[in-house]
PDB file of C-alpha atoms and ligand atoms in Angstrom:
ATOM      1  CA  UNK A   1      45.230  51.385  -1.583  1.00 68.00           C
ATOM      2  CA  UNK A   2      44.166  50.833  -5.273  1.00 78.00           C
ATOM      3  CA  UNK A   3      40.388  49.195  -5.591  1.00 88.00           C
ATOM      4  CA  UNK A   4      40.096  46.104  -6.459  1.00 95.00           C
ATOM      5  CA  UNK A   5      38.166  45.553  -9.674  1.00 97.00           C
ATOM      6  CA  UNK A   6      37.249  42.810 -12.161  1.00 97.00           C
ATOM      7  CA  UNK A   7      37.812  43.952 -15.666  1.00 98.00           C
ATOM      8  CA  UNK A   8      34.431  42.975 -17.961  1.00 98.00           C
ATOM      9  CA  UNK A   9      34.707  43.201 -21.731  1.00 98.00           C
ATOM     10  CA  UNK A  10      37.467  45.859 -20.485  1.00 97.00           C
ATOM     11  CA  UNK A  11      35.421  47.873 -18.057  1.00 98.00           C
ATOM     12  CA  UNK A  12      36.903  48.107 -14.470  1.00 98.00           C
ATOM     13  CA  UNK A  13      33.879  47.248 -11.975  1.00 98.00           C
ATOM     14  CA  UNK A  14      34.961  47.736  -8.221  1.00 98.00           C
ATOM     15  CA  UNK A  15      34.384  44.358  -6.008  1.00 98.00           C
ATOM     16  CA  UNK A  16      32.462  46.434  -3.401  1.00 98.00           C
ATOM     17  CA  UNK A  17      29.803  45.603  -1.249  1.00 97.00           C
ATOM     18  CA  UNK A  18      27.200  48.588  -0.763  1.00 98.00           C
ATOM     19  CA  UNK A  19      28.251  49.443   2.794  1.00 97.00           C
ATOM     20  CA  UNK A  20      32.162  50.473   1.058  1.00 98.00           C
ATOM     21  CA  UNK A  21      30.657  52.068  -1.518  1.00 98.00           C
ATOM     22  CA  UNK A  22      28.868  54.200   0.788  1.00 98.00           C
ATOM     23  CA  UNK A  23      32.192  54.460   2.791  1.00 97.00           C
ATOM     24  CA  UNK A  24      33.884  55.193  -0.604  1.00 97.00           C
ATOM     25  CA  UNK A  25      30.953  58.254  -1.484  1.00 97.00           C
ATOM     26  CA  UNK A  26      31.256  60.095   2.623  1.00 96.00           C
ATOM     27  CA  UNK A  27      35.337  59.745   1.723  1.00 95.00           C
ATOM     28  CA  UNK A  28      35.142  61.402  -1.400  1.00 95.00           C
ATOM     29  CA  UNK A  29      32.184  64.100   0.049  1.00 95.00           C
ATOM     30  CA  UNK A  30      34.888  64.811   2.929  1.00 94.00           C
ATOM     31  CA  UNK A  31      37.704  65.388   0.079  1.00 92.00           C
ATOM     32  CA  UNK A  32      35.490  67.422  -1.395  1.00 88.00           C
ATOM     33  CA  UNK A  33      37.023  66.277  -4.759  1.00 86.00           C
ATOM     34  CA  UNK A  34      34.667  65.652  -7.673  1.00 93.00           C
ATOM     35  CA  UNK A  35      34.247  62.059  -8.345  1.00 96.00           C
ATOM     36  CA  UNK A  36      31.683  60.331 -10.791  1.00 97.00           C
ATOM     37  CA  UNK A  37      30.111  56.859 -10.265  1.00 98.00           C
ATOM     38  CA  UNK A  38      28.827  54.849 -13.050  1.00 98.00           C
ATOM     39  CA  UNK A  39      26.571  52.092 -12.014  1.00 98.00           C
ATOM     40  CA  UNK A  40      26.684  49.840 -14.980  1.00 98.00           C
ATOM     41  CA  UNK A  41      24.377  46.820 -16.102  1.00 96.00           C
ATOM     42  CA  UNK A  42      25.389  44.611 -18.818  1.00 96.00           C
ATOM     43  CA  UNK A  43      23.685  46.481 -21.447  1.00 95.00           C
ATOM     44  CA  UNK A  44      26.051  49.414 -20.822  1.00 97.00           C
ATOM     45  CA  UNK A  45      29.061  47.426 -20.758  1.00 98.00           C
ATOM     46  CA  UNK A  46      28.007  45.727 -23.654  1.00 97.00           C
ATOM     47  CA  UNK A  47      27.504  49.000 -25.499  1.00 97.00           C
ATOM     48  CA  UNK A  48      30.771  50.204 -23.946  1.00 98.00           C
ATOM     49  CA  UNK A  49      32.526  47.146 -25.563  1.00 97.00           C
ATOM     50  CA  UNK A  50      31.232  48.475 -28.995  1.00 96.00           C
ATOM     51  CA  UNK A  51      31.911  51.813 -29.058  1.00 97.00           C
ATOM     52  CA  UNK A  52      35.771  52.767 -27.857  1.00 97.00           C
ATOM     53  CA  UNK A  53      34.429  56.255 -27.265  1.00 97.00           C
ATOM     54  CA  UNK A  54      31.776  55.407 -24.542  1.00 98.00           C
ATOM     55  CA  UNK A  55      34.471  52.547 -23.167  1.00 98.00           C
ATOM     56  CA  UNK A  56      37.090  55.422 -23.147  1.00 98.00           C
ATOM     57  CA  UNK A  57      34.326  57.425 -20.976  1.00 98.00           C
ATOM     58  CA  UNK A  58      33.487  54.415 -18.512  1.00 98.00           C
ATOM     59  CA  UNK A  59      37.360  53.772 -17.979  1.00 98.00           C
ATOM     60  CA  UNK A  60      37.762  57.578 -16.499  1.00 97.00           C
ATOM     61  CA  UNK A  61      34.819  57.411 -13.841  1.00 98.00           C
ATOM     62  CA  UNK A  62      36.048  57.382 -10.292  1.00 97.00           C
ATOM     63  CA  UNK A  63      33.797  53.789  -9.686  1.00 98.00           C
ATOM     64  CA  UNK A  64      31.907  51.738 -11.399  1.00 98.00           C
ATOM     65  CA  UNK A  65      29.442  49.479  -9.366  1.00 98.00           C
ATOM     66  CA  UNK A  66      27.591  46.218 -10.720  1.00 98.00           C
ATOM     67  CA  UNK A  67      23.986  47.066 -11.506  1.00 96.00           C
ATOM     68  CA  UNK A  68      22.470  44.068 -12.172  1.00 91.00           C
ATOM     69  CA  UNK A  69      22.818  40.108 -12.143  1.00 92.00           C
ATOM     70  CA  UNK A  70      24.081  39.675 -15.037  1.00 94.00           C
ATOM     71  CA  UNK A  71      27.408  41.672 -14.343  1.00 97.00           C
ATOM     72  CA  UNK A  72      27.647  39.715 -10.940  1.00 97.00           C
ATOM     73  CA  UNK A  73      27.091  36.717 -13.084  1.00 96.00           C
ATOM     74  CA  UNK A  74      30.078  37.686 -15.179  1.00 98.00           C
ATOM     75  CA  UNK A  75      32.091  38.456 -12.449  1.00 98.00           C
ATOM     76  CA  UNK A  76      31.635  34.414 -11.395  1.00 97.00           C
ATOM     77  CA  UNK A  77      32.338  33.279 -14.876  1.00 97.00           C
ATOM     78  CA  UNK A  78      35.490  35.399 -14.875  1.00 96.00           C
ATOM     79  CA  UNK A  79      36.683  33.417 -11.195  1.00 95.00           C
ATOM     80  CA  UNK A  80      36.590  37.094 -10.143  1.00 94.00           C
ATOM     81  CA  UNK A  81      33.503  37.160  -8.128  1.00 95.00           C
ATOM     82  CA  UNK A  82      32.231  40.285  -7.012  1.00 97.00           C
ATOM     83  CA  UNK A  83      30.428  40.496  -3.808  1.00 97.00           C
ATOM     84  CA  UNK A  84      27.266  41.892  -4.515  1.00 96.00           C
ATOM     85  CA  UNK A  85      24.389  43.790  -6.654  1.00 95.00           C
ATOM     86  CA  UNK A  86      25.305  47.741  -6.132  1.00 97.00           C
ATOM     87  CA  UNK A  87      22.280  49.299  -8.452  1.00 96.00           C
ATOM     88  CA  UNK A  88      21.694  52.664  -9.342  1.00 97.00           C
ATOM     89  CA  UNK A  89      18.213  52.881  -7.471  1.00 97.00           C
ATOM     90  CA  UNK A  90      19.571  50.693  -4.128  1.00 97.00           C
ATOM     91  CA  UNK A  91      22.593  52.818  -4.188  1.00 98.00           C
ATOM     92  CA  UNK A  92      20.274  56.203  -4.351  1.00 98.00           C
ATOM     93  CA  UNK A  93      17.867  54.922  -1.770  1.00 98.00           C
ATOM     94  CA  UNK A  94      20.980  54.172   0.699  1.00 98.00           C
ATOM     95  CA  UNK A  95      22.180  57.558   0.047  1.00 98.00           C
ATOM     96  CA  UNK A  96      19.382  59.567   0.291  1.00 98.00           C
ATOM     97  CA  UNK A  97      18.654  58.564   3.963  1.00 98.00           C
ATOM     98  CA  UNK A  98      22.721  58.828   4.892  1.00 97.00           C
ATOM     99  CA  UNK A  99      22.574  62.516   3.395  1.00 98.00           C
ATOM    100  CA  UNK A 100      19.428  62.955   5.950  1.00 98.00           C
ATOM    101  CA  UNK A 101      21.603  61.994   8.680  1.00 97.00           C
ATOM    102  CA  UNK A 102      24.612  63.682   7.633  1.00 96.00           C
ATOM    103  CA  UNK A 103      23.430  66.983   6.237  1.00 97.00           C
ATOM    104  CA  UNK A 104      24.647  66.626   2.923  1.00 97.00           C
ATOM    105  CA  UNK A 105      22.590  68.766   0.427  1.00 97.00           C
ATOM    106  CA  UNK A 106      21.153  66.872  -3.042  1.00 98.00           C
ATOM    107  CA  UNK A 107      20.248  67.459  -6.749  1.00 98.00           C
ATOM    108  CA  UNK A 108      17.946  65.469  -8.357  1.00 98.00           C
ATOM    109  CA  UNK A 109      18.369  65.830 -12.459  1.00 98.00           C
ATOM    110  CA  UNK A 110      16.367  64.562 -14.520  1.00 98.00           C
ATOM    111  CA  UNK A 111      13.240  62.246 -15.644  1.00 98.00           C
ATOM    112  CA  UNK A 112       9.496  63.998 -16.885  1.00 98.00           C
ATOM    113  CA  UNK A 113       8.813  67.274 -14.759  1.00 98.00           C
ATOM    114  CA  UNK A 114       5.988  65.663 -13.131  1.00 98.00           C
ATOM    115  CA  UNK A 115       8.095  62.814 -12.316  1.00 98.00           C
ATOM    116  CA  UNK A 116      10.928  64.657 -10.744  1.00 98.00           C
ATOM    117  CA  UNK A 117       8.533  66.535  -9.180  1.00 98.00           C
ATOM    118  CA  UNK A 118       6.802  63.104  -7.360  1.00 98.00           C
ATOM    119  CA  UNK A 119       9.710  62.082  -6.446  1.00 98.00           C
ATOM    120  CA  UNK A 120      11.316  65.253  -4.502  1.00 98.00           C
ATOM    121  CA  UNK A 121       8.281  65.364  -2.225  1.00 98.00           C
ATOM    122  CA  UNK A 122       8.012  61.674  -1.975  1.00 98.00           C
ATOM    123  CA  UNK A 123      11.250  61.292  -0.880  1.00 98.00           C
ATOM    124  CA  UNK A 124      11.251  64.596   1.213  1.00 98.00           C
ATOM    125  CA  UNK A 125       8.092  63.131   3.476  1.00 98.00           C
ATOM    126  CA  UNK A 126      10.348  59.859   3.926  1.00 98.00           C
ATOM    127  CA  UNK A 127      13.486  62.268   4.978  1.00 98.00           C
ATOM    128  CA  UNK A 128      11.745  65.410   6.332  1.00 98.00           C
ATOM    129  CA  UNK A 129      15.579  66.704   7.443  1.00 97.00           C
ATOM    130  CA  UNK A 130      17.207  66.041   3.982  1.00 98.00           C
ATOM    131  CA  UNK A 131      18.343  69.246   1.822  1.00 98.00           C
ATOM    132  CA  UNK A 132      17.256  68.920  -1.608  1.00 98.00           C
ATOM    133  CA  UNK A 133      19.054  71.976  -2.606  1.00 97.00           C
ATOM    134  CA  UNK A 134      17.358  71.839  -6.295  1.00 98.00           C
ATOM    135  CA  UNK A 135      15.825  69.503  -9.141  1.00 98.00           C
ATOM    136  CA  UNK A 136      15.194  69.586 -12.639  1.00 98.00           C
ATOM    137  CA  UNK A 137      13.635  67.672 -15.103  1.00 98.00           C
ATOM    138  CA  UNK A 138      16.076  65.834 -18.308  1.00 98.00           C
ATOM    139  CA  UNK A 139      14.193  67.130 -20.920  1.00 98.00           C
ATOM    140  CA  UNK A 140      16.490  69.924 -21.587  1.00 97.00           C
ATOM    141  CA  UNK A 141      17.219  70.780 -25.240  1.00 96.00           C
ATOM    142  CA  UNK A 142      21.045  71.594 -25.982  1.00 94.00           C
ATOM    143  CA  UNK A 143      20.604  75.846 -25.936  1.00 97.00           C
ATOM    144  CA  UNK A 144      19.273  74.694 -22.033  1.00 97.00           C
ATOM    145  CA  UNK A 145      22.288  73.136 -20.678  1.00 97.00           C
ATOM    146  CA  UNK A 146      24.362  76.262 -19.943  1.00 96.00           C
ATOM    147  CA  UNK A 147      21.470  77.089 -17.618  1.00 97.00           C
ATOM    148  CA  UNK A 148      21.186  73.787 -15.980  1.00 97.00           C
ATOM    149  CA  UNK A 149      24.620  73.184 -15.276  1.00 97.00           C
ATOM    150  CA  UNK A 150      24.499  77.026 -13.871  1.00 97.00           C
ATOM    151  CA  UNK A 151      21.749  75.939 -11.459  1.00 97.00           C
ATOM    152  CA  UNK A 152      23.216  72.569 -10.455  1.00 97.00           C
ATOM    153  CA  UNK A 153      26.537  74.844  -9.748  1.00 96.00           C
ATOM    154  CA  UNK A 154      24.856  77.642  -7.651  1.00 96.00           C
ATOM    155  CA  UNK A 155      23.057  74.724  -5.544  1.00 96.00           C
ATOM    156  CA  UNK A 156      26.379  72.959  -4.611  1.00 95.00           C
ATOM    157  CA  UNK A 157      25.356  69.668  -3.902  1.00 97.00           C
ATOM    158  CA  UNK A 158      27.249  67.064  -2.504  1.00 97.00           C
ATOM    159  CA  UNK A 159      24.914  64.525  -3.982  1.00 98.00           C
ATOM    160  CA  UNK A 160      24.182  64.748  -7.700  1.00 98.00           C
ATOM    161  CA  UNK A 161      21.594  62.094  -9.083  1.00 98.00           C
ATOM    162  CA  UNK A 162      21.377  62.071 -12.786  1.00 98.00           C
ATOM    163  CA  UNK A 163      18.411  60.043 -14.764  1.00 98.00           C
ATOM    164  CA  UNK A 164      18.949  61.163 -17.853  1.00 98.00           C
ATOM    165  CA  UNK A 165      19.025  57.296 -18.997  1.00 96.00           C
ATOM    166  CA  UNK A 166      22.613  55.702 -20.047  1.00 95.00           C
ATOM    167  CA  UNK A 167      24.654  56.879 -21.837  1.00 96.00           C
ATOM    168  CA  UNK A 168      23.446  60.058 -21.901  1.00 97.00           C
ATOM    169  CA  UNK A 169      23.728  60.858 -18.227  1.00 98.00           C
ATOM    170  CA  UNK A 170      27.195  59.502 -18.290  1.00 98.00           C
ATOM    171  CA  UNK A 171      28.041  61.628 -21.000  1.00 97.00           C
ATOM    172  CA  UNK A 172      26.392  64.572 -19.385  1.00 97.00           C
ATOM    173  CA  UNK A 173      28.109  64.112 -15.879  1.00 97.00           C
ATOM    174  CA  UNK A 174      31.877  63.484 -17.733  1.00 97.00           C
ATOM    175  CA  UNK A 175      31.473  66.752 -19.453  1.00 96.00           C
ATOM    176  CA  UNK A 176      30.150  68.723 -16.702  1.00 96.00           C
ATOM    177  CA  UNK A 177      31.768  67.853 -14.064  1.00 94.00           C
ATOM    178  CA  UNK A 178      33.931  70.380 -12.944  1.00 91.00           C
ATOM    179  CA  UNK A 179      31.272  72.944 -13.376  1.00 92.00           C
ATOM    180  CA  UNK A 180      28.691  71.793 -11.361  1.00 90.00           C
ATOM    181  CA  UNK A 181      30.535  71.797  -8.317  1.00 84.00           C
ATOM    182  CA  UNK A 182      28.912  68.469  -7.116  1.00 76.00           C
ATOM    183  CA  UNK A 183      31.254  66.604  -4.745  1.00 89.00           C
ATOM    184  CA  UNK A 184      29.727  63.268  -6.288  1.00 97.00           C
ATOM    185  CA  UNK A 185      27.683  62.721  -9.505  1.00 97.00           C
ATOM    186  CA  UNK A 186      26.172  59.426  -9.873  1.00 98.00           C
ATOM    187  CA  UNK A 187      23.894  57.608 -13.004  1.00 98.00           C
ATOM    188  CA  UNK A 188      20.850  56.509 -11.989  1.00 98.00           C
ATOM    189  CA  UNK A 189      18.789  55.597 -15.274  1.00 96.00           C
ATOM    190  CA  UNK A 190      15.127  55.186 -13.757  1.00 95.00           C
ATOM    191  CA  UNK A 191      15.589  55.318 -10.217  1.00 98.00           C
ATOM    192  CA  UNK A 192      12.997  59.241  -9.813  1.00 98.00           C
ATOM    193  CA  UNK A 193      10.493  56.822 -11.713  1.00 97.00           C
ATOM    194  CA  UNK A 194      10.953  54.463  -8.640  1.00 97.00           C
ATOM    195  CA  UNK A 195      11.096  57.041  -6.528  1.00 98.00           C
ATOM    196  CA  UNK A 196       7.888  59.036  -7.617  1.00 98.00           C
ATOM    197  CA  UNK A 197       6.237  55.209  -7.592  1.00 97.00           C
ATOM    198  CA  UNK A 198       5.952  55.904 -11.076  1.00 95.00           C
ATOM    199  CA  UNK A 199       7.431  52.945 -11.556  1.00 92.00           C
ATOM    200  CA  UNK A 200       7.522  49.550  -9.481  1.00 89.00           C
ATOM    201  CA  UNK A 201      10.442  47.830  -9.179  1.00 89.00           C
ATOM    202  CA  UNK A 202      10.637  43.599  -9.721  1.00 90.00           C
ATOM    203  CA  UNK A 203       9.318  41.654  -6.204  1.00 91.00           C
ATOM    204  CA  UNK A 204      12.103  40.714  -3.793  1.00 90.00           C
ATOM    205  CA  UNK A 205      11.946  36.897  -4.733  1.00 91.00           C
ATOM    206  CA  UNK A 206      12.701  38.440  -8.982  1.00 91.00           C
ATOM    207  CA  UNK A 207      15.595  40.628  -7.704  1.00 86.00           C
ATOM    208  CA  UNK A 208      17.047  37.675  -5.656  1.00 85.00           C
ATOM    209  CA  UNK A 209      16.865  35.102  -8.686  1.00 86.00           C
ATOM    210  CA  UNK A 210      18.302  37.805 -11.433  1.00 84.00           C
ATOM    211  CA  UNK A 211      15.108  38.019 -12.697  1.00 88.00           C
ATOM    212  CA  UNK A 212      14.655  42.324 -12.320  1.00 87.00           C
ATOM    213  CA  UNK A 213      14.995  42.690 -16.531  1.00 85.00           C
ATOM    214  CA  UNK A 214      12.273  39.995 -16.931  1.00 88.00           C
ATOM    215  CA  UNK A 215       9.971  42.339 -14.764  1.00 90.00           C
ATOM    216  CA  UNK A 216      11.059  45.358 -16.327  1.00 87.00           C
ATOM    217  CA  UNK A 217      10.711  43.636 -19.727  1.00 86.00           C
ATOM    218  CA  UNK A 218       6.868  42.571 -19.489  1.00 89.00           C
ATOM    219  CA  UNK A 219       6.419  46.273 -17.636  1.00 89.00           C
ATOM    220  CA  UNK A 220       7.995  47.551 -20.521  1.00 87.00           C
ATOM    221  CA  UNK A 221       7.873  46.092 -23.705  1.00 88.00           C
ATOM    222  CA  UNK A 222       9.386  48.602 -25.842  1.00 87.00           C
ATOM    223  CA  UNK A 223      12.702  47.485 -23.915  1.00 84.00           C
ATOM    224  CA  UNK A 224      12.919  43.844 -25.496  1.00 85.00           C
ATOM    225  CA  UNK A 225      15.625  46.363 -28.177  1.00 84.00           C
ATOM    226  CA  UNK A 226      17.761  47.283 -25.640  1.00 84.00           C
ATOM    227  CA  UNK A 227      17.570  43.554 -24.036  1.00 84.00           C
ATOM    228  CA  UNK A 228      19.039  41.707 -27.313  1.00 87.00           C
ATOM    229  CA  UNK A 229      22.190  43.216 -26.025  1.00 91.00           C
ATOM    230  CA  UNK A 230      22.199  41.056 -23.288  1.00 92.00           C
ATOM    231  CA  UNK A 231      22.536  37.111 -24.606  1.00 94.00           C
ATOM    232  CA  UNK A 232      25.381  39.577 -26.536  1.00 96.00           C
ATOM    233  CA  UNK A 233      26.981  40.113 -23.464  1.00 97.00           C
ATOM    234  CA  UNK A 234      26.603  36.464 -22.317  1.00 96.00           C
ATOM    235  CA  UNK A 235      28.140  35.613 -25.365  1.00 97.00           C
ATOM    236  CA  UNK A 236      31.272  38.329 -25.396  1.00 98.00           C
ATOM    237  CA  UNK A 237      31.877  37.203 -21.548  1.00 98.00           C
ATOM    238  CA  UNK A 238      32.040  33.815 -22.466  1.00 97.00           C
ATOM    239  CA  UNK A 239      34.704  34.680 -24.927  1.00 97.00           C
ATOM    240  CA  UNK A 240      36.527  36.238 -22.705  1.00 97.00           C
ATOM    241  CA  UNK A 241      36.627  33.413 -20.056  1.00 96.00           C
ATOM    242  CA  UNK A 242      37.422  31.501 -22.905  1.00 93.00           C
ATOM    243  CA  UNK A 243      40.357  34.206 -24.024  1.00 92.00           C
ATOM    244  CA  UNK A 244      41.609  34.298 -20.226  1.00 89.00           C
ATOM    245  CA  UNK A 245      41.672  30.406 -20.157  1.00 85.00           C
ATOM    246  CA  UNK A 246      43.875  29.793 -22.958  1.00 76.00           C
ATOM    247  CA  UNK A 247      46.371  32.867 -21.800  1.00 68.00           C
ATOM    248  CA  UNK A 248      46.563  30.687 -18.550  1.00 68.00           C
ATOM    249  CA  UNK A 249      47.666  27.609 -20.385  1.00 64.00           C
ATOM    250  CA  UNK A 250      50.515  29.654 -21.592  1.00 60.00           C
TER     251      UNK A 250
HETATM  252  N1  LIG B   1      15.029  60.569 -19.465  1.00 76.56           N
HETATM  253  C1  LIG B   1      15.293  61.921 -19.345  1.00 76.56           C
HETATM  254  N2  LIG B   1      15.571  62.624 -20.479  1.00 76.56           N
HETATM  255  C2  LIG B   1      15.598  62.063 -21.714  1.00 76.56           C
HETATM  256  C3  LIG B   1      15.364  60.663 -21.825  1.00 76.56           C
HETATM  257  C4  LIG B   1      15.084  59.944 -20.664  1.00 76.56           C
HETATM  258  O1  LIG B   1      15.266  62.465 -18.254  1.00 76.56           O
HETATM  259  O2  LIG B   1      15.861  62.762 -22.693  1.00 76.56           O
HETATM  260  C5  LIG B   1      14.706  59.812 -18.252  1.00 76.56           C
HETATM  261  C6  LIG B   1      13.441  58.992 -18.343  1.00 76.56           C
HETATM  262  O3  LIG B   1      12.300  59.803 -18.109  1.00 76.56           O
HETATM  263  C7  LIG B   1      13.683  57.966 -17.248  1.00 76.56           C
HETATM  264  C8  LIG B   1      15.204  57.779 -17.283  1.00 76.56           C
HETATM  265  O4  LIG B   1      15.726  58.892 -18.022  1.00 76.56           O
HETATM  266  O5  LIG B   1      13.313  58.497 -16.002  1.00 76.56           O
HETATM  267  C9  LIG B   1      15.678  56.543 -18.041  1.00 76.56           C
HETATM  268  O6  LIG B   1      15.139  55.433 -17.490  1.00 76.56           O
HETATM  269  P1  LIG B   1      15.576  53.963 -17.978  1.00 76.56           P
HETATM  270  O7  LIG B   1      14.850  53.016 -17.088  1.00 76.56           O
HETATM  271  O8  LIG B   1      15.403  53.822 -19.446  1.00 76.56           O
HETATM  272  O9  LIG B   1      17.102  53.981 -17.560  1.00 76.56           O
HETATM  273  P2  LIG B   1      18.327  53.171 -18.188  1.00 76.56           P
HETATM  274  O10 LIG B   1      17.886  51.728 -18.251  1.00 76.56           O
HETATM  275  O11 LIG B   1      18.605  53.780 -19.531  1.00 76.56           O
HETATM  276  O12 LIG B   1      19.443  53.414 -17.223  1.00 76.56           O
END
């Protein structure tokens, strides 16, 4: 059955809860067909409504989940509510334990070295079973990638997490794919920096009023560039309600 999806500033993002993504991901490890998952907040579908080349990318992943408020906002302006908040660092956490209990083996790529690094044993002496069959740090230069993807292959993961930031880790998994013999690649922008405790994520009562980028923003000033794309994307949803209105009238 095709998934249903609600199409934002032309990017397809799947109305799934977390528990059928996860259903989706064990499906797709049991196919053992290689399948990439973008989880996308409105800065990258912003972006992605810019550039046709990184919109052309986005279109050709397997899913794309809603990472962030403001998509599920859109989603509710659109009348196409989506269900939930699937983020890249939920969606990792969820998995992580699953792959304890299921014996799937896992890649972590990217972040600093010393991040990475935190972040493996961290999450190894919360999931003493899980197989981390490798990880490696994202500051690879270009004459490094060969290698890298050569690792990633020989360590056959069926869970590859890549931080490399967006776009470049969705650039990096599209390319790659089919060499690094991962049955599923996913995004995951800052989630080792989570992970390592490197970095704190927004309190519960933030997260639950769509208040996570105001947190990040005051954590991170040098983000407030980044952030003008959002009352962008406000503004290019609103168009499109308003665009999808008047074709109903017709
Ligand atoms: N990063 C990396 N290589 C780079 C640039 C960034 O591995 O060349 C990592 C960085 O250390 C951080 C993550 O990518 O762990 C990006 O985090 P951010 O919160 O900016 O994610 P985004 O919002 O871009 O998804």
């Amino acid at each position: 059955m095709p998934m249903k999806t609600v199409s934002i500033l032309g990017i397809p993002v799947a109305c799934l809860t977390m528990q059928q993504v996860l259903a989706w991901v064990e499906k797709r490890i049991e196919a053992g067909k290689p399948a990439h998952i973008v989880t996308a907040n409105a800065e990258i579908i912003y972006r992605a409504s810019r550039k046709p080349e990184l919109g052309k990318l986005l279109r050709q992943a397997d899913l794309i989940t809603a990472d962030g408020s403001g998509v599920v906002w859109a989603g509710r302006k659109l009348n196409s509510p989506l269900p939930e908040r699937v983020t890249g660092v939920d969606l990792t956490q969820q998995l992580l334990a699953w792959a304890a209990e299921k014996s799937w083996r896992v890649y972590f790529l990217g972040a600093k070295p010393e991040v990475v690094e935190k972040a493996v044993l961290r999450t190894l002496s919360k999931h003493p079973q899980l197989q981390i069959s490798g990880y490696h740090h994202g500051y690879f230069v270009k004459q490094e990638i060969d290698q890298v993807v050569s690792n990633i292959h020989k360590a056959k993961p069926h869970l590859l997490f890549v931080a490399l930031g967006a776009p470049r880790q969705e650039y990096f998994i599209q390319e790659h794919l089919e060499q690094l013999a991962a049955s599923v690649a996913i995004g995951v922008g800052g989630t080792f920096d989570v992970l390592a405790g490197t970095a704190q994520r927004a309190p519960l009562w933030m997260q639950q009023r769509g208040l996570e980028w105001l947190y990040r923003l005051c954590r991170q000033p040098r983000r407030l560039g980044r952030m003008l794309a959002l009352p962008c994307f406000v503004r290019a949803v609103c168009r499109q309600r308003k665009a999808s209105q008047g074709l109903d009238k017709t």
